[in-house]
XYZ file of C-alpha atoms in Angstrom:
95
model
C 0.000 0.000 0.000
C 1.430 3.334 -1.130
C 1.456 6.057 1.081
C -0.775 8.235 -0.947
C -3.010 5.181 -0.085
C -2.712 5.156 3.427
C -3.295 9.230 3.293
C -6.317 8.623 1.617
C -7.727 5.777 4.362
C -6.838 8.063 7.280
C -8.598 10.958 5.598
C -11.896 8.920 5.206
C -11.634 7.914 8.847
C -14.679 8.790 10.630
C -12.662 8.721 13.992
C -9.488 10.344 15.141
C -7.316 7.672 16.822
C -4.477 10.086 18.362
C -7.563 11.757 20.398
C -8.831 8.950 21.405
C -5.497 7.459 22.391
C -4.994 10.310 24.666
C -8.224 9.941 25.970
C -7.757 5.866 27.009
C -4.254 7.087 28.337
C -5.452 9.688 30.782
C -8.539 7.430 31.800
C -5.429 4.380 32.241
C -3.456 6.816 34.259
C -6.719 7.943 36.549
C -7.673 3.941 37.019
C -3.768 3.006 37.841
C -3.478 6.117 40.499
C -6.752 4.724 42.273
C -5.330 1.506 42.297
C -2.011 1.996 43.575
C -3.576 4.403 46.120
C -5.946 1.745 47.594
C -3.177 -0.949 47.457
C -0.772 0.792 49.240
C -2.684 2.925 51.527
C 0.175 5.231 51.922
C -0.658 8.922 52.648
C 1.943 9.867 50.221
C 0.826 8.094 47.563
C -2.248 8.870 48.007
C -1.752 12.692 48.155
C 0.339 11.934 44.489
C -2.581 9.782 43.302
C -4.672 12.789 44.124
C -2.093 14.904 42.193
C -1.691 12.569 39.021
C -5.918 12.215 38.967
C -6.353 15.645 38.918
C -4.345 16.640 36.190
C -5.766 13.976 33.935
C -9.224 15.399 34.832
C -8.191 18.794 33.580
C -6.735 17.283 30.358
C -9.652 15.009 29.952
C -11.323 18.868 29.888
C -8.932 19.658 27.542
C -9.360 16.931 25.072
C -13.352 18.041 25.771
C -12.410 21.609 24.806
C -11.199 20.003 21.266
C -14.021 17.565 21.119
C -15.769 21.157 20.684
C -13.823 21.598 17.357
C -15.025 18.410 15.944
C -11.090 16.764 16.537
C -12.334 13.299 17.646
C -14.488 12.688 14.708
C -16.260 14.437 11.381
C -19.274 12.855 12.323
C -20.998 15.643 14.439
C -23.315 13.424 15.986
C -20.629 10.834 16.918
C -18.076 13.609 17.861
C -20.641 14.795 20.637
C -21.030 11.152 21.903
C -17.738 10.170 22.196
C -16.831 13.767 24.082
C -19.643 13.134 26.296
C -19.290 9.498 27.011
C -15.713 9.526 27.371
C -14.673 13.353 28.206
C -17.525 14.945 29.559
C -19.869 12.650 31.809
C -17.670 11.195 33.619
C -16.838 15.083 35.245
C -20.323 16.071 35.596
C -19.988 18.098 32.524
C -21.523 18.147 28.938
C -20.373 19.362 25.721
């Protein structure tokens, strides 16, 4: 497959996979922090858990923010379900 191929099939794509792969990754990151947290039951880690979970939160805002600008999909109606679902729920928010 050429790579004006491949340019072609990623165009087409109704879904961004970087944004989404950000989005797993902070949601990863907020799970692991909880769970090291509650395994440990260390006040330190905890207090960095708390740390490490709020900064995903704001960039799961962030990625939100973009979800605004139709970056996780061309599809409006799937853009706004995938912010929500993913991004925006999840914080008590909506898009």
């Amino acid at each position: 497959m050429s790579s004006l191929d491949m340019s072609k099939l990623i165009n087409r794509s109704y879904i961004s996979a970087p944004h989404l792969f950000a989005v797993l990754m902070n949601w990863t990151l907020i799970g692991g922090s909880v769970a090291v947290s509650l395994m440990l039951k260390n006040p330190f880690i905890t207090f960095a858990a708390l740390i490490i979970i709020g900064a995903r939160q704001h960039a799961l805002v962030v990625m939100m923010h973009e979800a605004s600008h139709y970056h996780f999909s061309k599809n409006k109606i799937l853009n706004d379900a995938l912010a929500n679902i993913f991004c925006a729920f999840p914080l008590t928010l909506e898009t």
